[in-house]
């Protein structure tokens, strides 16, 4: 187990162009599950590849367990990586795949077999050892890739979107297994994903990236409840946070905090908004209502409300409703730079 | 739909093939008009000729040795040319040259390079005191050296073809598999021999099988450099068939000799088809 740190880490592919990764400063904690989250092209995979030693940084420093590893090859860094495609060796059996890192290290044959059995047992693939990767299902391949990664007990795990090749149903169970697995082995893990649900569910902390830069680092609750800027606010959450651009500040609030004024507890200070419904979606357990704000400084701005299906009110198109957001659920952002600010008086 | 193609194949492949069989059991000579069935007399005559067995043996030596050299050389070249570096395009162009230049022109160039009097190789060897000035190696005049020379020149000619096939094979390996091996701690040679070459095996098979066919049936290099000499020591089956059947006017014996190419090529063709169908499956 080890701590991974990056200092001023930058990767520029073409001189004079925007870097793929720009000045990233990270510090993982011991045994932590750290998730790099961002849309595609945000630099998260490049960052992971630099930590793995597959990509050379343009500037900055990478430390693993306190040691600067910039000049070390991947094999010297004591890391294991699971690729998005799993990158299993197609001509080797499952056993051959799992044993490969041990062979590369020069471990004796008997020890290798014992280790491989241990790793296969941990992932429940003991029966598949004689198969070739093409004879396995997606979920089984993912387990083989994980077994190959843990078999040499690395100090750091790097996972690059390991669930993205699985179908939706399998993904949920694989996610849960992966979480339990990481708890069990307790190895520091850096996990790349573009899926916010994965990030929120699995991460001890989430690093939100955009255009090569880190926008926010925090626990899932942190980044969701207190987004550092408008990008983080809209990237997380579905539907995303409502952002109403006003003359003094951009006001943000989550759709689930935007509901009929009558539902607010008495005595709670709030921001009242007239809401003109354009259409509503019924999603079983909840309803999502789309519309525009009518009157006041935010007149004409679009907003979305999400509420439990238990809320009795009907939301027919073109009807007007009195909605409200509790003061404590309001977020404020600088209208020019988009970064979070303290409370701003709107009137 | 298939009729034109069938006719084409029948006319260009089928007819000469059947003709060769007929000739091999007849008494056909250049200029003769009749055809008499003579049974296996031609075969008996060929089997009594020591030059034939020499040529058969040489065909195998020539093919196997040049293909081994081509394979090793092409693997090294393909590895070297895989990643971008300054001057790669120029180098690729230079490697293409021996293939695009007519083999006869290349071979004539080599004939002078290996000439008994004007050999530039000998000139260099003598200056480096690696060869005796008064009896330098006779590259095309001594049986063993002559065989070595034709093998090397043929290798030179075939190298590009195999390199291009292997390069295509290498670029078809997903980038993250060698990367995974690197992260797994494999060094350069382990990655090469345990991951990349095994993954390229189907395509290497194709390169080798094509190379065997091109080499086993080819006589250009030998014809220009040594004419099968000295004393038939570099004669291979195609060149012997040509010298006997065309230049020696004994069409029947020439046909017998070339028929000996058939079983070998049938085996190779079968292997090619098998490799191709397997490559489709995976």
Coordinates of C-alpha atoms in Angstrom, one line a residue:
Chain A
X1 CA 0.0 0.0 0.0
X2 CA 1.2 3.4 -0.8
X3 CA 0.3 7.0 -1.3
X4 CA 0.3 8.4 -4.8
X5 CA 1.1 12.1 -5.2
X6 CA 1.4 14.3 -8.3
X7 CA 2.9 17.7 -8.2
X8 CA 2.3 20.2 -11.1
X9 CA 1.8 17.2 -13.4
X10 CA 1.3 18.4 -17.0
X11 CA 1.1 16.6 -20.3
X12 CA 1.2 18.6 -23.5
X13 CA 1.0 16.5 -26.7
X14 CA 1.6 19.4 -29.2
X15 CA 3.5 22.5 -28.2
X16 CA 1.4 25.6 -28.1
X17 CA -1.8 23.6 -27.7
X18 CA -4.0 23.2 -24.6
X19 CA -2.4 20.4 -22.5
X20 CA -4.2 17.1 -22.1
X21 CA -3.4 17.4 -18.4
X22 CA -2.6 20.7 -16.8
X23 CA -0.8 21.3 -13.5
X24 CA -2.5 18.5 -11.5
X25 CA -1.8 18.3 -7.8
X26 CA -3.2 15.2 -6.2
X27 CA -2.5 13.2 -3.0
X28 CA -4.2 10.0 -2.4
X29 CA -4.5 8.6 1.1
X30 CA -3.4 5.2 2.3
X31 CA -5.7 2.5 1.1
X32 CA -8.1 5.0 -0.5
X33 CA -10.4 4.5 -3.4
X34 CA -9.8 7.7 -5.4
X35 CA -12.0 8.2 -8.5
X36 CA -11.0 10.4 -11.4
X37 CA -14.2 11.6 -12.9
X38 CA -14.7 13.7 -16.0
X39 CA -16.3 13.7 -19.5
X40 CA -14.3 12.1 -22.3
X41 CA -11.3 14.2 -23.2
X42 CA -10.9 15.6 -19.8
X43 CA -7.5 14.1 -19.3
X44 CA -8.3 11.5 -16.7
X45 CA -7.0 8.6 -18.6
X46 CA -3.8 10.5 -19.6
X47 CA -3.3 11.3 -15.9
X48 CA -3.7 7.6 -15.0
X49 CA -1.3 6.5 -17.8
X50 CA 1.3 9.0 -16.5
X51 CA 1.0 7.5 -13.0
X52 CA 1.4 4.0 -14.6
X53 CA 4.5 5.1 -16.5
X54 CA 3.0 4.5 -19.9
X55 CA 3.1 8.2 -20.8
X56 CA 5.9 10.6 -20.0
X57 CA 4.9 13.8 -18.3
X58 CA 5.8 17.1 -19.9
X59 CA 6.3 18.6 -16.5
X60 CA 5.8 17.8 -12.9
X61 CA 6.5 15.0 -10.5
X62 CA 4.9 11.7 -9.6
X63 CA 5.6 10.1 -6.2
X64 CA 4.5 6.6 -5.2
X65 CA 5.1 5.8 -1.5
X66 CA 7.2 8.9 -1.2
X67 CA 9.6 8.0 -4.0
X68 CA 9.8 10.0 -7.1
X69 CA 9.0 7.6 -9.9
X70 CA 9.2 9.8 -13.0
X71 CA 12.3 8.0 -14.4
X72 CA 11.1 4.5 -13.4
X73 CA 9.7 2.1 -15.9
X74 CA 6.1 0.7 -15.3
X75 CA 7.6 -2.5 -13.9
X76 CA 9.7 -0.7 -11.4
X77 CA 6.8 1.3 -10.0
X78 CA 5.0 -1.5 -8.2
X79 CA 1.6 -0.8 -9.7
X80 CA -1.0 -2.9 -11.4
X81 CA -3.3 -1.7 -14.0
X82 CA -6.6 -2.9 -15.4
X83 CA -7.3 -1.6 -18.8
X84 CA -10.7 -0.6 -20.3
X85 CA -10.4 -3.4 -22.8
X86 CA -9.0 -5.7 -20.0
X87 CA -6.0 -6.3 -22.4
X88 CA -6.0 -10.0 -21.7
X89 CA -3.3 -11.9 -23.6
X90 CA -5.5 -13.7 -26.2
X91 CA -3.1 -16.6 -26.8
X92 CA -2.7 -17.5 -23.2
X93 CA -5.1 -19.4 -20.9
X94 CA -6.6 -17.7 -17.9
X95 CA -4.0 -19.3 -15.8
X96 CA -1.3 -18.1 -18.2
X97 CA -2.7 -14.6 -18.0
X98 CA -2.7 -14.6 -14.2
X99 CA 0.7 -16.1 -13.9
X100 CA 2.3 -13.7 -16.5
X101 CA 3.3 -10.9 -14.0
X102 CA 4.8 -13.5 -11.7
X103 CA 6.7 -15.1 -14.5
X104 CA 8.0 -11.7 -15.5
X105 CA 9.3 -11.3 -12.0
X106 CA 11.1 -14.7 -12.1
X107 CA 9.0 -16.5 -9.5
X108 CA 9.4 -20.3 -9.2
X109 CA 6.8 -22.4 -10.9
X110 CA 5.3 -23.9 -7.8
X111 CA 5.0 -20.6 -6.1
X112 CA 3.4 -19.1 -9.2
X113 CA 0.7 -21.7 -9.3
X114 CA -0.1 -21.2 -5.6
X115 CA -0.3 -17.5 -6.0
X116 CA -2.5 -17.8 -9.2
X117 CA -4.8 -20.1 -7.4
X118 CA -5.1 -17.7 -4.5
X119 CA -6.0 -14.8 -6.8
X120 CA -8.4 -16.9 -8.9
X121 CA -10.1 -18.0 -5.7
X122 CA -10.4 -14.5 -4.5
X123 CA -12.3 -13.6 -7.6
X124 CA -14.2 -16.9 -8.0
X125 CA -12.7 -17.9 -11.3
X126 CA -10.9 -21.1 -10.2
X127 CA -12.9 -23.1 -12.7
X128 CA -11.9 -21.0 -15.7
X129 CA -8.2 -21.4 -15.4
X130 CA -7.8 -23.6 -18.5
X131 CA -10.0 -21.4 -20.8
X132 CA -8.8 -18.9 -23.3
X133 CA -10.0 -15.3 -23.0
X134 CA -12.2 -15.5 -26.1
X135 CA -14.2 -18.3 -24.4
X136 CA -15.2 -16.0 -21.5
X137 CA -18.0 -13.6 -20.9
X138 CA -17.4 -9.9 -20.3
X139 CA -17.8 -10.2 -16.6
X140 CA -15.4 -13.2 -16.4
X141 CA -12.8 -11.3 -18.5
X142 CA -13.0 -8.4 -16.0
X143 CA -12.4 -10.8 -13.1
X144 CA -9.4 -12.3 -14.9
X145 CA -8.0 -8.8 -15.5
X146 CA -8.5 -8.1 -11.8
X147 CA -6.9 -11.4 -10.8
X148 CA -3.9 -10.6 -13.0
X149 CA -3.7 -7.3 -11.3
X150 CA -3.8 -8.5 -7.7
X151 CA -1.7 -11.6 -8.1
X152 CA 1.6 -9.8 -7.4
X153 CA 0.1 -7.7 -4.6
X154 CA 0.9 -4.3 -6.0
X155 CA 1.1 -1.2 -3.8
X156 CA -1.3 0.7 -6.1
X157 CA -4.1 -0.3 -8.4
X158 CA -4.9 1.7 -11.4
X159 CA -8.3 1.0 -13.1
X160 CA -9.2 2.6 -16.4
X161 CA -13.0 2.4 -16.8
X162 CA -13.1 -1.3 -16.0
X163 CA -16.9 -1.5 -16.0
X164 CA -17.6 0.4 -19.3
X165 CA -17.5 -2.8 -21.4
X166 CA -20.2 -4.5 -19.4
X167 CA -23.9 -4.3 -20.0
X168 CA -26.0 -2.2 -17.6
X169 CA -27.3 -5.1 -15.5
X170 CA -23.9 -6.7 -15.0
X171 CA -22.3 -3.3 -14.3
X172 CA -24.3 -2.8 -11.1
X173 CA -23.3 -6.1 -9.6
X174 CA -19.7 -5.8 -10.9
X175 CA -19.5 -2.4 -9.2
X176 CA -20.6 -3.8 -5.9
X177 CA -18.1 -6.7 -6.2
X178 CA -15.3 -4.3 -7.0
X179 CA -16.1 -2.2 -4.0
X180 CA -16.1 -5.2 -1.7
X181 CA -12.9 -6.5 -3.3
X182 CA -11.1 -3.2 -2.7
X183 CA -12.3 -3.2 0.9
X184 CA -10.9 -6.7 1.3
X185 CA -7.5 -6.1 -0.2
X186 CA -7.2 -2.5 1.1
X187 CA -4.9 -1.4 -1.7
X188 CA -4.7 2.2 -2.7
X189 CA -6.8 2.4 -5.9
X190 CA -7.1 5.1 -8.5
X191 CA -10.2 4.6 -10.7
X192 CA -11.0 6.4 -13.9
X193 CA -14.6 6.8 -15.0
X194 CA -16.9 9.1 -16.8
X195 CA -19.9 7.6 -15.0
X196 CA -20.9 9.8 -12.1
X197 CA -23.0 7.0 -10.5
X198 CA -19.9 4.8 -10.3
X199 CA -17.9 7.7 -9.0
X200 CA -20.4 8.6 -6.3
X201 CA -21.0 5.0 -5.3
X202 CA -17.5 3.7 -5.1
X203 CA -15.2 6.7 -4.4
X204 CA -13.8 7.6 -1.0
X205 CA -13.0 10.8 -2.7
X206 CA -13.8 12.1 -6.2
X207 CA -11.5 14.2 -8.4
X208 CA -13.6 16.0 -11.0
X209 CA -11.6 16.9 -14.1
X210 CA -12.4 19.0 -17.1
X211 CA -10.2 20.0 -20.0
X212 CA -7.1 18.6 -18.3
X213 CA -7.6 20.5 -15.1
X214 CA -8.8 19.3 -11.7
X215 CA -11.9 21.3 -10.9
X216 CA -12.6 19.8 -7.4
X217 CA -11.4 17.1 -5.1
X218 CA -13.7 15.9 -2.3
X219 CA -15.9 13.2 -0.9
X220 CA -18.9 12.3 -3.1
X221 CA -21.1 14.4 -0.7
X222 CA -18.8 17.3 -1.0
X223 CA -18.7 17.5 -4.7
X224 CA -22.4 17.0 -5.0
X225 CA -23.6 19.4 -2.3
X226 CA -20.9 22.0 -2.6
X227 CA -19.7 22.1 -6.2
X228 CA -16.6 24.3 -6.6
X229 CA -17.8 25.7 -9.9
X230 CA -20.6 25.6 -12.4
X231 CA -19.0 22.8 -14.4
X232 CA -18.9 20.5 -11.4
X233 CA -22.5 21.6 -10.5
X234 CA -23.8 20.6 -13.9
X235 CA -21.6 17.5 -14.5
X236 CA -22.9 15.8 -11.4
X237 CA -26.5 15.0 -10.8
X238 CA -29.2 13.9 -13.2
X239 CA -30.9 16.1 -14.1
X240 CA -28.1 18.5 -13.4
X241 CA -28.2 21.4 -11.0
X242 CA -30.4 24.4 -12.0
X243 CA -28.3 27.4 -12.7
X244 CA -30.2 30.7 -13.0
X245 CA -28.0 33.6 -14.2
X246 CA -29.0 36.7 -12.4
X247 CA -27.6 40.2 -12.6
X248 CA -25.5 39.8 -9.4
X249 CA -24.8 36.1 -9.3
X250 CA -25.6 32.8 -10.8
X251 CA -27.8 30.9 -8.4
X252 CA -27.8 27.2 -8.3
X253 CA -30.0 24.6 -6.7
X254 CA -30.6 20.9 -7.2
X255 CA -33.9 19.8 -8.9
X256 CA -34.8 17.8 -5.7
X257 CA -34.6 21.0 -3.7
X258 CA -37.0 22.9 -6.0
X259 CA -40.6 22.1 -5.1
X260 CA -44.0 23.6 -4.3
X261 CA -43.7 26.3 -1.7
X262 CA -46.4 24.6 0.4
X263 CA -44.0 21.7 1.1
X264 CA -41.5 23.9 2.9
X265 CA -41.5 23.6 6.7
X266 CA -42.9 26.7 8.4
X267 CA -40.4 29.3 9.5
X268 CA -37.7 28.1 7.0
X269 CA -36.3 31.1 5.0
X270 CA -36.7 30.5 1.3
X271 CA -36.5 31.9 -2.2
X272 CA -39.9 32.0 -3.9
X273 CA -40.1 31.4 -7.6
X274 CA -43.1 31.3 -9.9
X275 CA -42.8 28.2 -12.1
X276 CA -44.5 27.8 -15.4
X277 CA -44.7 24.1 -16.3
X278 CA -43.8 23.1 -19.9
X279 CA -43.9 19.3 -19.4
X280 CA -43.6 16.7 -16.8
X281 CA -42.1 13.1 -16.9
X282 CA -43.4 10.4 -14.7
X283 CA -40.6 8.0 -13.8
X284 CA -42.4 5.7 -11.3
X285 CA -40.8 6.6 -8.0
X286 CA -40.4 10.2 -8.9
X287 CA -41.5 12.9 -11.2
X288 CA -39.4 15.4 -13.2
X289 CA -41.0 18.6 -14.1
X290 CA -39.6 21.0 -16.7
X291 CA -40.5 24.6 -17.0
X292 CA -39.5 28.3 -16.9
X293 CA -39.3 30.8 -14.1
X294 CA -42.0 33.6 -14.4
X295 CA -41.3 37.1 -13.0
X296 CA -38.5 38.3 -10.7
X297 CA -34.8 38.7 -11.6
X298 CA -34.7 35.2 -13.2
X299 CA -37.8 35.5 -15.4
X300 CA -37.7 33.3 -18.5
X301 CA -34.9 31.0 -17.2
X302 CA -35.4 27.3 -17.5
X303 CA -35.5 25.1 -14.5
X304 CA -36.2 21.5 -13.6
X305 CA -37.8 20.1 -10.5
X306 CA -37.6 16.6 -9.2
X307 CA -39.9 15.3 -6.6
X308 CA -41.3 12.1 -5.1
X309 CA -44.4 10.8 -6.8
X310 CA -46.1 11.1 -3.5
X311 CA -46.4 14.9 -4.0
X312 CA -50.1 15.2 -4.7
X313 CA -50.1 18.3 -7.0
X314 CA -50.8 17.9 -10.7
X315 CA -48.4 19.6 -13.2
X316 CA -50.3 20.1 -16.4
X317 CA -48.5 21.9 -19.2
X318 CA -48.8 25.7 -19.2
X319 CA -50.0 25.9 -15.6
X320 CA -48.4 28.2 -13.0
X321 CA -47.2 27.1 -9.6
X322 CA -45.7 28.7 -6.6
X323 CA -42.4 27.0 -6.1
X324 CA -39.6 27.6 -3.6
X325 CA -36.0 26.7 -2.7
X326 CA -34.9 26.8 1.0
X327 CA -32.2 29.3 1.5
X328 CA -29.7 26.6 2.8
X329 CA -30.0 24.8 -0.5
X330 CA -29.0 27.8 -2.6
X331 CA -25.5 27.9 -4.1
X332 CA -24.0 31.0 -5.5
X333 CA -21.5 31.3 -8.4
X334 CA -19.5 34.2 -9.8
X335 CA -21.4 35.1 -13.0
X336 CA -18.2 35.6 -14.9
X337 CA -15.8 32.9 -13.8
X338 CA -18.3 30.4 -12.6
X339 CA -16.6 29.6 -9.3
X340 CA -18.5 29.2 -6.1
X341 CA -18.9 32.3 -4.0
X342 CA -20.4 33.1 -0.6
X343 CA -24.0 34.1 -0.3
X344 CA -25.1 37.0 -2.4
X345 CA -28.2 39.2 -1.7
X346 CA -30.3 38.9 -4.8
X347 CA -32.7 41.7 -4.3
Chain B
X1 CA -21.4 -15.0 -63.1
X2 CA -18.4 -17.2 -62.3
X3 CA -18.0 -18.4 -65.9
X4 CA -15.4 -15.8 -67.1
X5 CA -13.3 -16.5 -63.9
X6 CA -13.6 -20.2 -64.4
X7 CA -12.5 -20.0 -68.1
X8 CA -9.7 -17.7 -67.1
X9 CA -8.4 -20.1 -64.5
X10 CA -8.9 -23.1 -66.8
X11 CA -7.0 -21.5 -69.6
X12 CA -4.1 -20.1 -67.6
X13 CA -3.7 -22.7 -65.0
X14 CA -5.5 -25.8 -66.0
X15 CA -4.3 -26.3 -69.6
X16 CA -0.6 -25.9 -68.9
X17 CA -1.0 -28.2 -65.8
X18 CA -2.6 -30.9 -67.8
X19 CA -0.1 -30.4 -70.6
X20 CA 2.8 -30.8 -68.2
X21 CA 1.4 -34.2 -67.1
X22 CA 0.9 -35.3 -70.7
X23 CA 4.4 -34.2 -71.6
X24 CA 5.9 -36.0 -68.7
X25 CA 4.7 -39.4 -70.1
X26 CA 5.3 -38.6 -73.7
X27 CA 8.3 -38.2 -76.0
X28 CA 7.9 -34.5 -76.7
X29 CA 11.0 -32.5 -77.7
X30 CA 11.2 -28.9 -79.0
X31 CA 10.4 -29.2 -82.7
X32 CA 9.0 -32.7 -82.6
X33 CA 5.5 -33.1 -84.1
X34 CA 4.1 -36.3 -82.9
X35 CA 3.2 -37.6 -79.5
X36 CA 3.9 -41.1 -78.3
X37 CA 3.0 -42.4 -74.9
X38 CA 6.3 -43.6 -73.3
X39 CA 5.0 -44.5 -69.8
X40 CA 7.5 -43.6 -67.0
X41 CA 10.6 -43.7 -69.2
X42 CA 11.1 -39.9 -68.7
X43 CA 10.9 -40.4 -65.0
X44 CA 13.4 -43.2 -65.1
X45 CA 15.8 -41.0 -67.1
X46 CA 15.4 -38.1 -64.7
X47 CA 16.0 -40.3 -61.6
X48 CA 19.3 -41.5 -63.2
X49 CA 20.5 -37.9 -63.4
X50 CA 22.4 -36.9 -60.2
X51 CA 21.8 -33.3 -61.1
X52 CA 18.1 -33.8 -60.4
X53 CA 18.6 -34.9 -56.8
X54 CA 21.1 -32.1 -56.3
X55 CA 18.5 -29.7 -57.6
X56 CA 15.8 -31.2 -55.3
X57 CA 18.1 -30.8 -52.3
X58 CA 19.1 -27.3 -53.3
X59 CA 15.5 -26.3 -53.7
X60 CA 14.9 -27.1 -50.1
X61 CA 18.1 -25.5 -48.8
X62 CA 17.5 -22.4 -50.9
X63 CA 13.9 -22.1 -49.7
X64 CA 14.4 -22.9 -46.0
X65 CA 17.6 -20.9 -45.6
X66 CA 16.3 -17.8 -47.3
X67 CA 12.9 -17.9 -45.5
X68 CA 14.6 -18.2 -42.1
X69 CA 16.8 -15.3 -42.9
X70 CA 13.8 -13.3 -44.2
X71 CA 11.8 -14.0 -41.1
X72 CA 14.4 -12.9 -38.7
X73 CA 15.4 -9.9 -40.7
X74 CA 11.8 -8.9 -41.3
X75 CA 10.9 -9.2 -37.6
X76 CA 13.8 -6.9 -36.7
X77 CA 13.0 -4.4 -39.4
X78 CA 9.3 -4.4 -38.5
X79 CA 10.1 -3.8 -34.9
X80 CA 12.5 -1.0 -35.8
X81 CA 10.0 0.7 -38.1
X82 CA 6.9 0.3 -35.9
X83 CA 7.3 3.5 -33.9
X84 CA 7.8 6.9 -35.3
X85 CA 11.3 8.3 -35.4
X86 CA 13.0 11.0 -37.6
X87 CA 13.9 9.6 -40.9
X88 CA 11.5 6.7 -40.7
X89 CA 9.8 7.5 -44.0
X90 CA 13.1 7.7 -45.8
X91 CA 14.2 4.4 -44.3
X92 CA 10.9 2.8 -45.3
X93 CA 11.4 4.0 -48.8
X94 CA 14.9 2.5 -49.0
X95 CA 13.5 -0.9 -47.8
X96 CA 10.8 -0.8 -50.4
X97 CA 13.4 -0.3 -53.2
X98 CA 14.6 -3.9 -53.6
X99 CA 11.1 -5.1 -54.0
X100 CA 9.9 -2.5 -56.5
X101 CA 13.1 -2.7 -58.6
X102 CA 12.8 -5.5 -61.2
X103 CA 14.5 -8.5 -59.7
X104 CA 16.6 -8.9 -62.9
X105 CA 18.1 -5.4 -62.5
X106 CA 18.8 -6.1 -58.8
X107 CA 20.4 -9.4 -59.6
X108 CA 22.6 -7.9 -62.3
X109 CA 23.8 -5.4 -59.8
X110 CA 24.6 -8.2 -57.4
X111 CA 26.4 -10.1 -60.2
X112 CA 28.9 -7.2 -60.4
X113 CA 29.1 -6.8 -56.6
X114 CA 30.0 -10.5 -56.4
X115 CA 32.1 -10.6 -59.6
X116 CA 35.3 -12.6 -59.5
X117 CA 37.5 -9.7 -60.6
X118 CA 35.6 -6.5 -59.8
X119 CA 33.8 -7.5 -56.6
X120 CA 33.4 -4.5 -54.4
X121 CA 33.0 -6.8 -51.4
X122 CA 36.4 -8.4 -52.1
X123 CA 38.0 -5.0 -52.6
X124 CA 36.8 -4.0 -49.1
X125 CA 37.8 -7.4 -47.6
X126 CA 41.3 -7.1 -49.0
X127 CA 41.7 -3.5 -47.8
X128 CA 40.7 -4.7 -44.3
X129 CA 43.1 -7.6 -44.6
X130 CA 40.3 -10.0 -44.2
X131 CA 40.9 -11.7 -47.5
X132 CA 44.0 -12.8 -49.4
X133 CA 44.7 -10.4 -52.3
X134 CA 45.8 -13.2 -54.6
X135 CA 43.0 -15.7 -54.0
X136 CA 40.0 -13.7 -52.8
X137 CA 36.7 -15.5 -52.3
X138 CA 35.0 -16.5 -55.6
X139 CA 31.5 -15.7 -54.6
X140 CA 29.8 -17.2 -57.5
X141 CA 32.6 -19.7 -58.5
X142 CA 32.9 -21.9 -55.4
X143 CA 29.9 -24.2 -54.8
X144 CA 29.3 -23.3 -51.1
X145 CA 29.9 -19.6 -51.6
X146 CA 27.7 -19.6 -54.7
X147 CA 24.8 -21.2 -52.8
X148 CA 25.3 -18.7 -50.0
X149 CA 25.4 -15.8 -52.5
X150 CA 22.1 -16.8 -54.2
X151 CA 20.4 -17.3 -50.8
X152 CA 21.5 -13.9 -49.6
X153 CA 20.5 -12.1 -52.8
X154 CA 17.1 -13.8 -52.8
X155 CA 16.7 -12.8 -49.1
X156 CA 17.6 -9.2 -49.9
X157 CA 14.8 -9.3 -52.6
X158 CA 12.2 -10.9 -50.4
X159 CA 12.8 -9.0 -47.2
X160 CA 10.5 -6.1 -47.9
X161 CA 7.5 -8.3 -48.7
X162 CA 7.7 -10.0 -45.3
X163 CA 8.5 -6.8 -43.5
X164 CA 5.3 -5.1 -44.8
X165 CA 3.2 -8.1 -43.8
X166 CA 4.7 -8.2 -40.3
X167 CA 4.3 -4.4 -39.9
X168 CA 0.6 -4.8 -40.7
X169 CA 0.4 -7.7 -38.2
X170 CA 2.1 -5.6 -35.5
X171 CA -0.1 -2.6 -36.0
X172 CA -3.2 -4.9 -35.7
X173 CA -2.2 -5.8 -32.1
X174 CA -4.2 -3.5 -29.8
X175 CA -1.8 -1.1 -28.2
X176 CA -2.9 -1.8 -24.7
X177 CA -1.9 -5.5 -24.7
X178 CA 1.9 -4.8 -25.0
X179 CA 1.3 -2.0 -22.5
X180 CA -0.4 -4.4 -20.1
X181 CA 2.6 -6.7 -20.4
X182 CA 4.9 -3.7 -19.7
X183 CA 2.9 -2.8 -16.5
X184 CA 2.9 -6.5 -15.6
X185 CA 6.7 -6.2 -15.5
X186 CA 7.7 -7.9 -18.8
X187 CA 10.9 -6.6 -20.4
X188 CA 11.5 -6.0 -24.1
X189 CA 12.4 -9.6 -25.0
X190 CA 9.7 -11.2 -22.9
X191 CA 7.1 -8.9 -24.5
X192 CA 8.5 -9.7 -27.9
X193 CA 8.7 -13.5 -27.6
X194 CA 5.8 -14.2 -25.2
X195 CA 3.3 -11.6 -26.3
X196 CA 3.8 -9.9 -29.6
X197 CA 5.3 -12.7 -31.7
X198 CA 2.7 -15.3 -30.5
X199 CA -0.1 -12.8 -31.3
X200 CA 1.4 -12.2 -34.7
X201 CA 1.7 -15.9 -35.5
X202 CA -1.2 -16.1 -38.0
X203 CA 0.2 -13.3 -40.0
X204 CA 3.7 -14.6 -39.8
X205 CA 2.4 -17.9 -41.2
X206 CA 1.0 -16.0 -44.1
X207 CA 4.3 -14.3 -44.8
X208 CA 6.2 -17.6 -44.5
X209 CA 3.8 -19.5 -46.8
X210 CA 3.8 -16.9 -49.5
X211 CA 7.6 -16.6 -49.2
X212 CA 7.9 -20.4 -49.6
X213 CA 5.8 -20.3 -52.7
X214 CA 7.6 -17.4 -54.2
X215 CA 11.0 -19.0 -53.4
X216 CA 10.3 -22.5 -54.4
X217 CA 9.1 -21.6 -57.8
X218 CA 11.5 -18.8 -58.5
X219 CA 14.7 -19.1 -60.6
X220 CA 15.4 -15.5 -61.5
X221 CA 18.2 -14.9 -59.0
X222 CA 19.9 -18.2 -59.8
X223 CA 19.5 -17.8 -63.5
X224 CA 21.2 -14.4 -63.6
X225 CA 23.8 -15.0 -60.9
X226 CA 25.1 -18.5 -61.5
X227 CA 23.0 -20.2 -64.2
X228 CA 22.8 -23.1 -61.8
X229 CA 26.6 -23.4 -61.7
X230 CA 29.3 -24.1 -60.9
X231 CA 28.6 -27.7 -62.0
X232 CA 24.9 -27.6 -61.2
X233 CA 25.7 -26.9 -57.5
X234 CA 23.2 -24.1 -57.3
X235 CA 20.6 -25.7 -59.6
X236 CA 17.1 -25.7 -58.1
X237 CA 14.1 -27.5 -59.6
X238 CA 12.6 -24.6 -61.6
X239 CA 16.0 -23.7 -63.1
X240 CA 16.8 -27.3 -63.9
X241 CA 13.4 -27.7 -65.5
X242 CA 14.1 -24.6 -67.6
X243 CA 17.6 -25.6 -68.7
X244 CA 16.5 -29.2 -69.5
X245 CA 13.1 -28.5 -71.0
X246 CA 13.6 -25.2 -72.8
X247 CA 17.3 -24.7 -73.4
X248 CA 18.0 -28.4 -73.7
X249 CA 14.9 -28.9 -75.8
X250 CA 13.8 -31.9 -73.9
X251 CA 10.3 -30.8 -73.0
X252 CA 9.3 -34.2 -71.6
X253 CA 12.1 -34.3 -69.0
X254 CA 11.5 -30.6 -68.2
X255 CA 7.9 -31.5 -67.5
X256 CA 8.9 -34.4 -65.2
X257 CA 11.2 -32.1 -63.2
X258 CA 8.6 -29.3 -62.8
X259 CA 5.9 -31.9 -61.7
X260 CA 8.1 -32.5 -58.6
X261 CA 7.2 -29.0 -57.5
X262 CA 3.5 -29.9 -57.3
X263 CA 3.3 -32.1 -54.1
X264 CA 5.3 -29.5 -52.2
X265 CA 3.1 -26.6 -53.4
X266 CA -0.1 -28.5 -52.8
X267 CA 0.9 -28.9 -49.1
X268 CA 1.8 -25.3 -48.8
X269 CA -1.4 -24.2 -50.5
X270 CA -3.4 -26.4 -48.1
X271 CA -1.6 -24.8 -45.2
X272 CA -2.3 -21.4 -46.5
X273 CA -6.0 -22.0 -46.8
X274 CA -6.1 -23.5 -43.4
X275 CA -4.4 -20.5 -41.8
X276 CA -6.7 -18.1 -43.7
X277 CA -9.8 -19.9 -42.5
X278 CA -8.5 -20.0 -38.9
X279 CA -7.6 -16.3 -39.0
X280 CA -11.2 -15.6 -40.0
X281 CA -12.6 -17.5 -37.0
X282 CA -10.7 -15.7 -34.3

